[in-house]
Structures are given as structure tokens and as C-alpha cells.
Amino acid sequence: MNIFDRIKQDHDEAREVIEKLKASTPRAEKTRRQLFDELKLEMWVHHKVEEAVFYSFLRETKDMHGEAMEAYNEHHMANGVFEELDTFPVDSEEWGMKFKALSELVTHHMDEEEKDFFPLAKKLIKPDMAKLMGERFDARKRVVLAALQPLDVKAEMEKA
Ligand SMILES: [Fe+2]
Ligand SMILES: [Fe+2]
């Protein structure tokens, strides 16, 4: 899968989880917590690997330096709001309000990447490079996600 399709795949998955969270009620505390934790980790890893694989190249180009820096900045903001939201109980009113704002921020960013940045980036990233970036994105994301899973120390001790 090329980098554009691979990023779009992550975005579509994130959009689905965001919709589920928006449709959830404060009473569905456990589901909310679980979906939110999943989205937070997914998005954090998505942002970091996207920066390492995609934007690190684009930021060095004349044509897309500005867009790339904007993306780094929006990732930084979104990651910050995810952390902040973690400090509110998921069944509180503040959480609902803040999640709405966060979902707008994240959705706007993903739409902007797909609609505005991808067409420009396709002029700089030719198909063979896009394919390589897509493969690296996938492989790196897998490693980072695995590394960030909570350690089941008891199970690991039994194996040792
Ligand atoms: Fe992004
Ligand atoms: Fe993205």
C-alpha cells in the first residue's frame, strides 16, 4: 500500500472510533474509556510515525515546508489535548465537551491532509517512493504499537 492509502486507512479507522465515541453516553463509562485509550494510542503513534516517515521528507522541500510544519504543530496540539482529556473522568460533562473539541481538531487535520496536502505531496513523492514510504510506515507503526502495550508482567514471569 502506498503512503497515501496507508495514511488514509488509519484516518478512516480513527474516524470510525471517533463516531462511536461521539455516539456513546456518559453511562457507557467502560466502553468510552476503552475506545478513548485505543484512539489516544493509535493517534499518538500515527502522528509520530507520520512525522518520521512522511513529514521528515516534506519539511526539507521548498514547496511543502510550511505545510509540514503546520502538521507537526497540529499533531503536537492534538496529542496535548489527548493527554489533558485523560485527567477528566469520562462520564463528566467536561470530558464530553473537550472530546467534541478534540474530535473537531483531529477531523479537521485529517481532512486537510487528505484534501490539501496529499495532492501537493503527490507531486514530490513519486509512486515508487510512495510505495516504500507506505511499507516503512506500516512496519514502524507495528513495532511502536507493540512496544507500547502494557506489560503483562505475571504472564511474562511464567514464560521466563
Ligand atoms: Fe497528521
Ligand atoms: Fe494523518
XYZ file of N, CA, C and O and ligand atoms in Angstrom:
642
model
N 0.841 -1.197 0.000
C 0.000 0.000 0.000
C 0.879 1.252 0.000
O 1.832 1.308 0.782
N 0.582 2.227 -0.843
C 1.422 3.427 -0.828
C 1.114 4.291 0.397
O 0.095 4.097 1.078
N 1.986 5.233 0.674
C 1.877 6.023 1.908
C 0.538 6.784 1.982
O -0.037 6.926 3.066
N 0.035 7.216 0.845
C -1.214 7.982 0.864
C -2.399 7.094 1.261
O -3.224 7.473 2.088
N -2.446 5.917 0.675
C -3.529 4.983 1.027
C -3.377 4.482 2.459
O -4.359 4.260 3.161
N -2.103 4.296 2.860
C -1.860 3.763 4.206
C -2.274 4.774 5.281
O -2.879 4.414 6.287
N -1.949 6.039 5.045
C -2.356 7.083 5.998
C -3.883 7.197 6.008
O -4.507 7.260 7.069
N -4.464 7.164 4.812
C -5.933 7.257 4.709
C -6.612 6.109 5.465
O -7.650 6.301 6.110
N -6.006 4.939 5.423
C -6.571 3.785 6.138
C -6.622 4.064 7.654
O -7.638 3.821 8.307
N -5.543 4.592 8.193
C -5.525 4.971 9.620
C -6.587 6.032 9.916
O -7.283 5.958 10.913
N -6.683 7.008 9.035
C -7.663 8.076 9.251
C -9.077 7.514 9.295
O -9.878 7.902 10.150
N -9.383 6.622 8.368
C -10.740 6.064 8.324
C -11.045 5.260 9.582
O -12.162 5.310 10.105
N -10.039 4.540 10.068
C -10.236 3.793 11.316
C -10.456 4.750 12.486
O -11.320 4.518 13.329
N -9.679 5.818 12.512
C -9.831 6.807 13.585
C -11.211 7.468 13.505
O -11.876 7.672 14.524
N -11.651 7.777 12.290
C -12.972 8.404 12.121
C -14.069 7.508 12.687
O -15.022 7.984 13.313
N -13.920 6.215 12.479
C -14.918 5.266 12.995
C -14.969 5.280 14.517
O -16.049 5.302 15.109
N -13.781 5.244 15.145
C -13.734 5.240 16.619
C -14.280 6.571 17.157
O -15.011 6.597 18.151
N -13.952 7.670 16.474
C -14.451 8.985 16.901
C -15.982 9.009 16.853
O -16.635 9.489 17.787
N -16.557 8.471 15.779
C -18.021 8.432 15.676
C -18.627 7.614 16.799
O -19.639 8.001 17.394
N -18.016 6.473 17.097
C -18.515 5.628 18.196
C -18.454 6.379 19.521
O -19.376 6.303 20.328
N -17.365 7.089 19.730
C -17.216 7.838 20.983
C -18.225 8.974 21.068
O -18.791 9.231 22.125
N -18.457 9.626 19.931
C -19.426 10.723 19.930
C -20.836 10.214 20.217
O -21.637 10.895 20.843
N -21.114 9.004 19.750
C -22.450 8.433 19.933
C -22.616 7.813 21.329
O -23.732 7.500 21.735
N -21.510 7.647 22.060
C -21.594 6.982 23.361
C -22.169 7.935 24.417
O -22.047 9.149 24.298
N -22.791 7.368 25.433
C -23.331 8.179 26.526
C -22.381 8.089 27.720
O -21.619 7.133 27.835
N -22.465 9.093 28.620
C -21.588 9.058 29.798
C -21.772 7.779 30.619
O -20.873 7.357 31.332
N -22.962 7.162 30.510
C -23.201 5.934 31.280
C -22.359 4.762 30.795
O -22.077 3.840 31.545
N -22.011 4.802 29.503
C -21.186 3.714 28.942
C -19.723 3.985 29.271
O -18.867 4.090 28.393
N -19.448 4.084 30.566
C -18.137 4.527 31.037
C -17.000 3.617 30.561
O -15.962 4.085 30.086
N -17.236 2.306 30.705
C -16.168 1.356 30.365
C -15.841 1.372 28.872
O -14.673 1.366 28.477
N -16.906 1.401 28.065
C -16.718 1.441 26.608
C -15.988 2.714 26.210
O -15.076 2.691 25.386
N -16.418 3.813 26.789
C -15.775 5.097 26.489
C -14.290 5.061 26.802
O -13.463 5.478 26.008
N -13.986 4.577 27.998
C -12.592 4.502 28.450
C -11.764 3.673 27.474
O -10.687 4.054 27.041
N -12.335 2.527 27.130
C -11.620 1.584 26.260
C -11.398 2.182 24.866
O -10.294 2.136 24.330
N -12.456 2.766 24.306
C -12.347 3.364 22.971
C -11.407 4.562 22.990
O -10.619 4.774 22.069
N -11.499 5.339 24.056
C -10.642 6.517 24.138
C -9.168 6.130 24.253
O -8.318 6.700 23.574
N -8.877 5.148 25.105
C -7.487 4.690 25.251
C -6.942 4.188 23.919
O -5.799 4.463 23.554
N -7.798 3.462 23.207
C -7.407 2.916 21.901
C -7.119 4.056 20.917
O -6.085 4.075 20.250
N -8.020 5.025 20.868
C -7.866 6.153 19.940
C -6.633 6.986 20.285
O -5.868 7.381 19.402
N -6.425 7.213 21.562
C -5.294 8.030 22.013
C -3.964 7.401 21.598
O -3.095 8.076 21.036
N -3.832 6.114 21.842
C -2.584 5.429 21.484
C -2.413 5.381 19.959
O -1.346 5.694 19.430
N -3.496 5.010 19.272
C -3.463 4.930 17.807
C -3.026 6.253 17.187
O -2.184 6.290 16.300
N -3.641 7.338 17.666
C -3.371 8.649 17.078
C -1.967 9.121 17.405
O -1.289 9.701 16.569
N -1.540 8.838 18.629
C -0.187 9.259 19.019
C 0.840 8.572 18.115
O 1.726 9.224 17.574
N 0.674 7.272 17.948
C 1.613 6.515 17.111
C 1.474 6.954 15.649
O 2.478 7.123 14.950
N 0.249 7.166 15.207
C 0.030 7.648 13.836
C 0.791 8.956 13.614
O 1.514 9.110 12.630
N 0.616 9.899 14.533
C 1.284 11.193 14.381
C 2.805 11.043 14.335
O 3.463 11.622 13.482
N 3.340 10.271 15.288
C 4.797 10.161 15.385
C 5.403 9.461 14.166
O 6.437 9.887 13.643
N 4.759 8.388 13.716
C 5.312 7.654 12.572
C 5.087 8.447 11.281
O 5.936 8.464 10.394
N 3.968 9.139 11.202
C 3.708 10.002 10.044
C 4.799 11.079 9.946
O 5.290 11.387 8.849
N 5.175 11.629 11.086
C 6.250 12.630 11.094
C 7.569 12.013 10.628
O 8.276 12.573 9.795
N 7.880 10.846 11.172
C 9.177 10.220 10.876
C 9.287 9.769 9.422
O 10.360 9.865 8.816
N 8.194 9.291 8.867
C 8.254 8.682 7.529
C 7.866 9.668 6.423
O 8.456 9.672 5.351
N 6.876 10.503 6.680
C 6.265 11.325 5.635
C 6.720 12.781 5.741
O 7.307 13.334 4.812
N 6.506 13.385 6.895
C 6.798 14.815 7.021
C 8.284 15.137 7.140
O 8.688 16.255 6.818
N 9.077 14.186 7.624
C 10.505 14.485 7.714
C 11.071 14.722 6.315
O 12.006 15.497 6.133
N 10.497 14.066 5.321
C 10.905 14.313 3.931
C 10.319 15.638 3.428
O 11.042 16.478 2.887
N 9.029 15.841 3.660
C 8.367 17.032 3.114
C 8.867 18.339 3.729
O 8.917 19.370 3.057
N 9.255 18.279 5.008
C 9.711 19.523 5.648
C 11.013 20.036 5.037
O 11.338 21.203 5.158
N 11.758 19.152 4.386
C 13.014 19.553 3.733
C 12.799 20.068 2.312
O 13.753 20.429 1.639
N 11.558 20.036 1.855
C 11.310 20.514 0.491
C 10.895 21.987 0.537
O 10.324 22.452 1.532
N 11.163 22.661 -0.555
C 10.810 24.081 -0.647
C 9.283 24.229 -0.727
O 8.699 25.097 -0.100
N 8.668 23.350 -1.515
C 7.238 23.501 -1.794
C 6.334 23.169 -0.615
O 5.211 23.669 -0.539
N 6.786 22.288 0.265
C 5.869 21.858 1.333
C 6.415 22.044 2.748
O 5.867 21.464 3.698
N 7.434 22.843 2.886
C 7.983 23.065 4.228
C 6.900 23.619 5.172
O 6.726 23.139 6.296
N 6.173 24.607 4.693
C 5.160 25.258 5.530
C 4.058 24.301 5.959
O 3.673 24.261 7.133
N 3.566 23.507 5.019
C 2.506 22.544 5.330
C 3.004 21.510 6.335
O 2.283 21.112 7.250
N 4.258 21.062 6.122
C 4.810 20.049 7.030
C 4.906 20.605 8.449
O 4.511 19.955 9.411
N 5.367 21.844 8.583
C 5.488 22.432 9.922
C 4.119 22.610 10.560
O 3.955 22.435 11.768
N 3.137 22.940 9.741
C 1.764 23.061 10.249
C 1.281 21.709 10.785
O 0.628 21.627 11.828
N 1.637 20.653 10.066
C 1.228 19.311 10.500
C 1.881 18.948 11.837
O 1.214 18.464 12.751
N 3.189 19.202 11.964
C 3.870 18.930 13.246
C 3.160 19.672 14.373
O 2.933 19.134 15.449
N 2.810 20.918 14.100
C 2.166 21.737 15.120
C 0.790 21.185 15.504
O 0.444 21.092 16.684
N 0.024 20.774 14.510
C -1.313 20.236 14.805
C -1.232 18.899 15.535
O -2.057 18.602 16.394
N -0.236 18.092 15.185
C -0.035 16.831 15.926
C 0.242 17.137 17.395
O -0.316 16.522 18.291
N 1.134 18.094 17.598
C 1.524 18.480 18.952
C 0.304 18.928 19.767
O 0.110 18.518 20.908
N -0.538 19.743 19.131
C -1.737 20.229 19.828
C -2.686 19.092 20.155
O -3.196 18.982 21.268
N -2.934 18.250 19.167
C -3.878 17.139 19.378
C -3.355 16.195 20.465
O -4.112 15.810 21.368
N -2.073 15.867 20.418
C -1.504 14.975 21.440
C -1.676 15.589 22.828
O -1.979 14.876 23.791
N -1.513 16.891 22.919
C -1.674 17.581 24.196
C -3.097 17.484 24.725
O -3.315 17.246 25.911
N -4.072 17.672 23.833
C -5.472 17.589 24.270
C -5.828 16.157 24.680
O -6.572 15.950 25.645
N -5.272 15.178 23.989
C -5.497 13.780 24.398
C -5.012 13.570 25.834
O -5.695 12.966 26.648
N -3.830 14.091 26.130
C -3.271 13.946 27.487
C -4.154 14.659 28.512
O -4.413 14.144 29.596
N -4.595 15.844 28.138
C -5.417 16.632 29.045
C -6.738 15.914 29.342
O -7.187 15.857 30.480
N -7.333 15.369 28.299
C -8.613 14.665 28.454
C -8.493 13.472 29.386
O -9.447 13.086 30.054
N -7.325 12.897 29.408
C -7.064 11.739 30.261
C -7.272 12.062 31.736
O -7.495 11.175 32.540
N -7.160 13.345 32.091
C -7.263 13.726 33.500
C -8.712 13.971 33.937
O -8.967 14.197 35.108
N -9.672 13.951 32.988
C -11.074 14.117 33.351
C -11.776 12.765 33.354
O -11.504 11.941 32.483
N -12.707 12.535 34.313
C -13.477 11.287 34.256
C -14.305 11.249 32.964
O -14.890 12.273 32.589
N -14.337 10.091 32.307
C -15.029 10.027 31.003
C -16.538 10.252 31.107
O -17.194 10.503 30.102
N -17.083 10.132 32.327
C -18.532 10.352 32.449
C -18.862 11.785 32.884
O -20.001 12.091 33.199
N -17.852 12.666 32.869
C -18.116 14.051 33.265
C -18.515 14.901 32.066
O -18.247 14.549 30.921
N -19.149 16.033 32.396
C -19.602 16.932 31.336
C -18.403 17.557 30.604
O -18.417 17.717 29.389
N -17.377 17.877 31.379
C -16.161 18.463 30.783
C -15.571 17.535 29.737
O -15.100 17.974 28.694
N -15.566 16.260 30.049
C -14.988 15.293 29.118
C -15.732 15.346 27.784
O -15.119 15.420 26.721
N -17.059 15.336 27.866
C -17.882 15.372 26.653
C -17.578 16.613 25.819
O -17.415 16.532 24.600
N -17.470 17.748 26.500
C -17.216 18.998 25.785
C -15.827 19.015 25.164
O -15.645 19.410 24.020
N -14.866 18.577 25.964
C -13.494 18.570 25.460
C -13.297 17.537 24.362
O -12.529 17.754 23.428
N -13.990 16.434 24.471
C -13.839 15.431 23.414
C -14.396 15.961 22.093
O -13.850 15.698 21.025
N -15.475 16.709 22.185
C -16.071 17.284 20.975
C -15.057 18.209 20.295
O -14.845 18.130 19.077
N -14.418 19.048 21.073
C -13.413 19.963 20.519
C -12.233 19.181 19.928
O -11.746 19.504 18.843
N -11.804 18.162 20.648
C -10.684 17.352 20.165
C -11.041 16.647 18.859
O -10.240 16.606 17.922
N -12.250 16.117 18.790
C -12.640 15.394 17.576
C -12.693 16.345 16.382
O -12.343 15.962 15.268
N -13.079 17.593 16.639
C -13.088 18.570 15.544
C -11.668 18.894 15.075
O -11.399 18.982 13.877
N -10.785 19.036 16.031
C -9.370 19.317 15.723
C -8.761 18.184 14.885
O -8.141 18.418 13.846
N -8.965 16.970 15.354
C -8.372 15.803 14.695
C -8.998 15.580 13.308
O -8.297 15.312 12.337
N -10.310 15.731 13.239
C -11.004 15.531 11.962
C -10.580 16.586 10.947
O -10.308 16.267 9.784
N -10.494 17.816 11.407
C -10.040 18.894 10.517
C -8.635 18.588 9.977
O -8.376 18.741 8.790
N -7.774 18.131 10.858
C -6.400 17.843 10.450
C -6.346 16.711 9.410
O -5.643 16.810 8.408
N -7.087 15.657 9.664
C -7.068 14.520 8.730
C -7.661 14.921 7.371
O -7.128 14.546 6.317
N -8.739 15.692 7.403
C -9.353 16.156 6.145
C -8.374 17.034 5.369
O -8.251 16.919 4.149
N -7.705 17.906 6.107
C -6.747 18.813 5.474
C -5.602 18.028 4.820
O -5.173 18.341 3.705
N -5.129 17.011 5.517
C -4.054 16.199 4.943
C -4.507 15.558 3.633
O -3.811 15.607 2.619
N -5.677 14.968 3.696
C -6.148 14.240 2.505
C -6.507 15.182 1.355
O -6.182 14.910 0.201
N -7.180 16.283 1.668
C -7.677 17.163 0.605
C -6.633 18.164 0.122
O -6.563 18.461 -1.065
N -5.852 18.726 1.049
C -4.924 19.795 0.670
C -3.472 19.329 0.523
O -2.781 19.746 -0.394
N -3.026 18.493 1.474
C -1.603 18.127 1.471
C -1.287 17.002 0.475
O -0.245 17.046 -0.184
N -2.150 16.009 0.420
C -1.846 14.868 -0.460
C -1.645 15.279 -1.925
O -0.681 14.844 -2.558
N -2.517 16.101 -2.492
C -2.304 16.472 -3.903
C -0.961 17.165 -4.123
O -0.295 16.925 -5.134
N -0.551 17.998 -3.176
C 0.762 18.667 -3.292
C 1.895 17.656 -3.121
O 2.879 17.667 -3.860
N 1.740 16.779 -2.137
C 2.800 15.805 -1.837
C 2.977 14.812 -2.979
O 4.086 14.325 -3.218
N 1.890 14.532 -3.692
C 1.981 13.576 -4.808
C 2.873 14.101 -5.936
O 3.385 13.327 -6.732
N 3.050 15.419 -5.959
C 3.966 15.988 -6.962
C 5.420 15.765 -6.563
O 6.312 15.770 -7.401
N 5.664 15.602 -5.266
C 7.038 15.454 -4.761
C 7.403 14.005 -4.464
O 8.579 13.654 -4.430
N 6.387 13.199 -4.201
C 6.625 11.794 -3.855
C 6.089 10.923 -4.990
O 4.878 10.769 -5.147
N 6.995 10.401 -5.776
C 6.598 9.595 -6.944
C 6.172 8.201 -6.491
O 6.500 7.787 -5.372
N 5.465 7.474 -7.361
C 4.878 6.193 -6.936
C 5.840 5.205 -6.268
O 5.467 4.580 -5.277
N 7.071 5.075 -6.773
C 7.965 4.089 -6.130
C 8.368 4.535 -4.728
O 8.482 3.724 -3.804
N 8.539 5.836 -4.557
C 8.860 6.348 -3.226
C 7.646 6.224 -2.303
O 7.781 5.887 -1.111
N 6.474 6.480 -2.845
C 5.249 6.381 -2.055
C 5.036 4.950 -1.562
O 4.557 4.725 -0.443
N 5.421 4.001 -2.385
C 5.265 2.598 -2.014
C 6.230 2.256 -0.879
O 5.843 1.626 0.117
N 7.481 2.691 -1.027
C 8.469 2.425 0.024
C 8.054 3.085 1.349
O 8.107 2.470 2.412
N 7.605 4.322 1.261
C 7.176 5.015 2.485
C 6.000 4.286 3.140
O 5.938 4.187 4.361
N 5.084 3.793 2.330
C 3.919 3.067 2.857
C 4.345 1.814 3.608
O 3.832 1.514 4.693
N 5.313 1.103 3.051
C 5.810 -0.112 3.700
C 6.511 0.214 5.018
O 6.311 -0.452 6.034
N 7.342 1.247 4.994
C 8.058 1.642 6.218
C 7.096 2.143 7.294
O 7.259 1.870 8.470
N 6.099 2.888 6.856
C 5.088 3.397 7.791
C 4.431 2.229 8.523
O 4.333 2.206 9.753
N 4.008 1.258 7.742
C 3.318 0.099 8.298
C 4.210 -0.666 9.270
O 3.798 -0.996 10.383
N 5.436 -0.930 8.864
C 6.362 -1.712 9.688
C 6.706 -0.966 10.980
O 6.692 -1.541 12.068
N 6.974 0.319 10.866
C 7.366 1.087 12.053
C 6.211 1.216 13.027
O 6.381 1.138 14.245
N 5.019 1.423 12.486
C 3.855 1.584 13.355
C 3.605 0.308 14.154
O 3.286 0.350 15.342
N 3.769 -0.805 13.504
C 3.581 -2.085 14.168
C 4.543 -2.245 15.360
O 4.145 -2.669 16.442
N 5.789 -1.895 15.134
C 6.808 -2.025 16.184
C 6.483 -1.098 17.362
O 6.521 -1.502 18.524
N 6.131 0.155 17.049
C 5.867 1.113 18.129
C 4.627 0.710 18.921
O 4.628 0.736 20.155
N 3.575 0.299 18.219
C 2.350 -0.114 18.918
C 2.618 -1.296 19.847
O 2.147 -1.321 20.982
N 3.382 -2.251 19.343
C 3.696 -3.428 20.159
C 4.511 -3.031 21.383
O 4.262 -3.507 22.493
N 5.447 -2.110 21.179
C 6.312 -1.690 22.288
C 5.528 -0.963 23.369
O 5.936 -0.947 24.531
N 4.393 -0.351 22.995
C 3.655 0.465 23.960
C 2.486 -0.267 24.622
O 1.747 0.330 25.393
N 2.341 -1.552 24.328
C 1.292 -2.311 25.016
C 1.688 -2.493 26.479
O 2.866 -2.739 26.768
N 0.714 -2.384 27.404
C 1.053 -2.604 28.810
C 1.651 -4.003 28.989
O 1.171 -4.962 28.391
N 2.684 -4.072 29.785
C 3.371 -5.352 30.001
C 2.565 -6.212 30.973
O 2.243 -5.774 32.078
N 2.240 -7.421 30.571
C 1.592 -8.380 31.459
C 2.708 -9.111 32.205
O 3.162 -10.177 31.799
N 3.144 -8.498 33.283
C 4.373 -8.963 33.929
C 4.231 -10.378 34.497
O 5.167 -11.179 34.437
N 3.031 -10.707 34.991
C 2.844 -12.056 35.552
C 2.997 -13.120 34.479
O 3.676 -14.125 34.674
N 2.345 -12.878 33.332
C 2.422 -13.839 32.235
C 3.857 -13.966 31.736
O 4.337 -15.070 31.434
N 4.556 -12.842 31.686
C 5.943 -12.855 31.218
C 6.846 -13.625 32.179
O 7.754 -14.334 31.767
N 6.587 -13.477 33.492
C 7.382 -14.169 34.503
C 7.215 -15.687 34.395
O 8.153 -16.446 34.565
N 5.975 -16.071 34.099
C 5.708 -17.509 33.967
C 6.426 -18.119 32.770
O 6.820 -19.271 32.808
N 6.543 -17.290 31.715
C 7.221 -17.777 30.499
C 8.727 -17.880 30.728
O 9.405 -18.710 30.145
N 9.246 -16.990 31.587
C 10.704 -16.889 31.763
C 11.300 -18.135 32.463
O 10.655 -18.787 33.224
Fe -1.139 14.207 10.517
Fe -2.554 11.680 9.405
